Coordinates of C-alpha atoms and ligand atoms in Angstrom, one line a residue:
M1 CA 5.1 -4.0 -12.7
Y2 CA 6.0 -1.8 -15.7
I3 CA 3.0 0.5 -15.3
G4 CA 3.6 0.9 -11.5
L5 CA 7.3 1.7 -12.0
K6 CA 6.5 4.1 -14.9
H7 CA 4.0 6.0 -12.7
L8 CA 6.5 6.2 -9.9
H9 CA 9.3 7.3 -12.2
S10 CA 7.0 9.9 -13.6
F11 CA 5.8 11.3 -10.2
L12 CA 9.1 11.4 -8.4
P13 CA 10.6 14.1 -10.6
Y14 CA 8.1 16.6 -9.2
L15 CA 9.5 16.0 -5.7
L16 CA 13.1 15.7 -6.9
L17 CA 13.1 18.9 -9.0
T18 CA 11.4 20.9 -6.2
V19 CA 14.0 19.7 -3.6
L20 CA 16.9 20.2 -6.1
L21 CA 15.8 23.8 -6.9
F22 CA 15.3 24.5 -3.2
A23 CA 18.8 23.1 -2.3
F24 CA 20.4 25.0 -5.2
V25 CA 18.8 28.4 -4.2
K26 CA 19.7 27.8 -0.5
S27 CA 23.3 27.0 -1.3
V28 CA 23.6 30.2 -3.5
I29 CA 22.2 32.3 -0.7
A30 CA 24.4 30.7 1.9
Y31 CA 27.5 31.0 -0.3
R32 CA 26.9 34.7 -1.1
G33 CA 26.0 35.5 2.5
Q34 CA 29.0 33.5 3.9
H35 CA 26.5 31.5 6.1
P36 CA 27.7 28.4 8.1
H37 CA 26.9 24.9 6.6
T38 CA 24.2 23.8 9.1
E39 CA 22.5 20.5 9.9
G40 CA 19.6 21.8 7.8
H41 CA 21.8 22.1 4.8
R42 CA 23.1 18.5 5.3
K43 CA 19.6 17.1 5.7
N44 CA 18.4 18.9 2.6
G45 CA 21.3 17.3 0.7
L46 CA 20.5 13.9 2.1
I47 CA 16.8 14.0 1.1
L48 CA 17.9 15.0 -2.4
L49 CA 20.4 12.2 -2.5
I50 CA 17.8 9.6 -1.4
L51 CA 15.2 10.8 -4.0
A52 CA 17.9 10.8 -6.7
H53 CA 19.0 7.2 -5.8
I54 CA 15.4 5.9 -5.7
Q55 CA 14.9 7.5 -9.2
L56 CA 18.1 5.9 -10.4
L57 CA 17.0 2.4 -9.2
I58 CA 13.6 2.7 -10.8
G59 CA 15.0 4.2 -14.0
G60 CA 17.6 1.3 -14.1
I61 CA 14.8 -1.3 -14.0
L62 CA 12.6 0.6 -16.4
Y63 CA 15.4 0.7 -18.9
F64 CA 15.2 -3.1 -19.4
V65 CA 11.4 -3.4 -19.3
S66 CA 10.1 -0.2 -21.0
P67 CA 9.2 -0.5 -24.7
M68 CA 10.7 3.0 -25.2
S69 CA 14.2 1.8 -24.4
T70 CA 14.1 -1.9 -25.2
S71 CA 13.0 -1.2 -28.8
G72 CA 16.0 1.1 -29.1
L73 CA 18.3 -1.5 -27.5
N74 CA 17.1 -4.1 -30.1
D75 CA 18.6 -2.1 -32.9
L76 CA 21.0 0.6 -31.7
G77 CA 22.0 1.7 -35.1
A78 CA 18.4 2.5 -36.1
A79 CA 17.7 4.0 -32.6
M80 CA 20.5 6.6 -33.1
K81 CA 18.8 7.9 -36.2
D82 CA 15.4 8.4 -34.4
S83 CA 15.4 11.3 -31.9
T84 CA 12.8 9.8 -29.6
L85 CA 14.4 6.4 -29.4
R86 CA 17.8 8.0 -29.0
L87 CA 16.5 10.1 -26.1
Y88 CA 15.2 7.1 -24.2
T89 CA 18.0 4.7 -25.1
L90 CA 21.0 6.9 -24.7
E91 CA 20.6 10.6 -23.9
H92 CA 18.1 10.5 -21.0
P93 CA 19.7 7.7 -19.0
L94 CA 23.3 9.0 -19.6
M95 CA 22.5 12.6 -18.5
M96 CA 20.4 11.6 -15.6
I97 CA 23.1 9.2 -14.3
L98 CA 25.6 12.1 -14.6
A99 CA 23.2 14.4 -12.7
I100 CA 22.8 11.8 -9.9
V101 CA 26.6 11.4 -9.7
L102 CA 26.9 15.2 -9.2
I103 CA 24.2 15.2 -6.5
T104 CA 26.0 12.2 -4.8
M105 CA 29.4 13.9 -5.0
A106 CA 28.0 17.2 -3.6
Y107 CA 26.6 15.3 -0.6
S108 CA 29.8 13.2 -0.1
K109 CA 32.1 16.2 -0.4
S110 CA 30.1 18.3 2.0
K111 CA 30.6 15.6 4.7
K112 CA 34.4 16.2 4.5
D113 CA 36.3 18.4 6.9
I114 CA 36.3 21.5 4.7
S115 CA 35.1 25.1 5.2
S116 CA 31.4 26.0 5.1
H117 CA 32.1 28.4 2.3
L118 CA 33.7 25.6 0.2
K119 CA 30.8 23.2 0.9
H120 CA 28.3 25.8 -0.3
K121 CA 30.4 26.6 -3.4
I122 CA 30.5 22.9 -4.3
K123 CA 26.8 22.6 -3.8
C124 CA 26.1 25.7 -6.0
I125 CA 28.1 24.3 -8.9
Y126 CA 27.1 20.6 -8.7
F127 CA 23.4 21.3 -8.0
G128 CA 23.3 23.9 -10.7
L129 CA 24.8 21.6 -13.3
A130 CA 22.6 18.7 -12.2
L131 CA 19.5 21.0 -12.6
V132 CA 20.6 21.9 -16.2
L133 CA 21.3 18.3 -17.1
I134 CA 18.0 17.0 -15.8
L135 CA 15.9 19.8 -17.4
S136 CA 17.7 19.4 -20.7
K137 CA 17.0 15.6 -21.0
I138 CA 13.6 15.1 -19.4
P139 CA 11.2 13.7 -22.1
W140 CA 9.0 16.8 -21.9
S141 CA 6.6 15.7 -24.6
A142 CA 5.7 12.5 -22.6
W143 CA 5.7 14.1 -19.2
L144 CA 3.5 16.8 -17.4
Ligands
LIG201 C1 21.0 1.8 -8.3 C2 20.9 1.9 -7.0 C3 21.9 2.7 -6.2 C4 23.2 3.0 -6.3 C5 24.1 2.6 -7.5 C6 23.6 3.8 -5.2 C7 24.9 4.3 -5.0 C8 25.3 4.9 -3.8 C9 26.7 5.4 -3.6 C10 27.9 5.2 -4.5 C11 26.6 6.0 -2.3 C12 27.9 6.6 -1.6 C13 27.8 8.1 -1.5 C14 28.9 8.7 -0.7 O1 30.1 8.7 -1.1 O2 28.7 9.1 0.5 C15 25.3 6.0 -1.8 C16 24.9 6.5 -0.7 C17 23.6 6.5 -0.2 N1 22.5 5.9 -0.8 FE1 22.5 5.0 -2.6 N2 22.5 3.9 -4.3 C18 21.4 3.3 -4.9 C19 20.2 3.2 -4.4 C20 19.7 3.8 -3.3 C21 18.4 3.7 -2.7 C22 17.2 3.0 -3.4 C23 18.3 4.5 -1.6 C24 17.2 4.8 -0.6 C25 16.0 4.3 -0.6 C26 19.7 4.9 -1.3 C27 20.1 5.7 -0.3 C28 21.4 6.1 0.0 C29 21.8 6.9 1.2 C30 20.9 7.4 2.3 C31 23.1 7.1 1.0 C32 24.0 8.0 1.9 C33 24.6 7.3 3.1 C34 25.5 8.4 3.9 O3 24.9 9.1 4.7 O4 26.6 8.4 3.6 N3 20.5 4.5 -2.4 N4 24.5 5.3 -2.7
LIG202 C1 17.2 12.4 -12.1 C2 16.8 11.3 -12.6 C3 15.7 11.1 -13.6 C4 14.6 11.8 -13.8 C5 14.2 13.2 -13.2 C6 13.8 11.1 -14.8 C7 12.6 11.6 -15.4 C8 11.9 10.9 -16.3 C9 10.6 11.3 -16.8 C10 9.9 12.6 -16.4 C11 10.2 10.4 -17.7 C12 8.9 10.4 -18.5 C13 7.8 9.6 -17.8 C14 6.5 9.7 -18.5 O1 6.4 9.2 -19.6 O2 5.5 10.2 -17.8 C15 11.2 9.3 -17.8 C16 11.1 8.2 -18.5 C17 12.0 7.2 -18.6 N1 13.2 7.2 -17.9 FE1 13.8 8.5 -16.5 N2 14.5 9.9 -15.1 C18 15.6 9.9 -14.4 C19 16.6 8.9 -14.4 C20 16.5 7.8 -15.3 C21 17.6 6.8 -15.4 C22 18.9 6.8 -14.5 C23 17.2 5.8 -16.3 C24 17.8 4.6 -16.8 C25 19.0 4.1 -16.4 C26 15.9 6.3 -16.8 C27 15.1 5.6 -17.7 C28 13.9 6.0 -18.2 C29 13.1 5.3 -19.2 C30 13.5 3.9 -19.8 C31 11.9 6.0 -19.4 C32 10.8 5.6 -20.3 C33 9.7 5.0 -19.5 C34 8.5 4.7 -20.4 O3 7.8 5.6 -20.8 O4 8.2 3.5 -20.7 N3 15.5 7.5 -16.2 N4 12.2 9.6 -16.9

């Protein structure tokens, strides 16, 4: 199970980052151009939300079965002094959960009865922040 989940968790970010980048650029263009918030924008946000939630679920399981995080969890004090163990045990999960919360909030807020301009503004900010958080705490040396 571990290997299968690890592969899935490693493959999904390609899709997730592509859709997130696309959604971010689309919201910046729509915000600056004062475009209406269309069904296309909503679906884009929904696909992103689903990908992010699947990644959250897989990451949450991996956290308790992966040797990278369980060895850190066994001795938290020592893990905080080791940059790799600290990344897998604390920084990566925490920042990714924050990014997923931002993606979820952007989707949820854009369903509300507010102006298109405000919906695009929220998406620009939340998607932009999520992108920075994800890119900053991906374990680049193990990925790609
Ligand atoms: C750890 C697991 C998960 C947690 C904690 C979680 C949490 C949430 C929360 C809090 C919302 C509400 C967002 C709102 O305010 O509208 C939500 C919505 C949603 N989630 Fe998840 N989720 C998880 C896993 C999944 C998975 C595995 C999928 C799909 C395969 C999924 C699909 C969705 C969809 C489609 C919605 C939006 C429903 C709508 O249109 O309002 N989630 N989830
Ligand atoms: C946006 C969400 C996320 C992205 C883009 C992401 C991305 C990644 C990537 C690229 C790796 C390296 C995989 C490899 O070695 O090839 C990884 C590993 C890992 N991630 Fe995530 N992740 C996300 C969310 C999470 C969450 C929410 C958790 C835990 C709650 C988590 C826990 C882990 C663990 C434990 C590993 C180490 C797996 C291993 O090598 O044994 N991830 N993640």
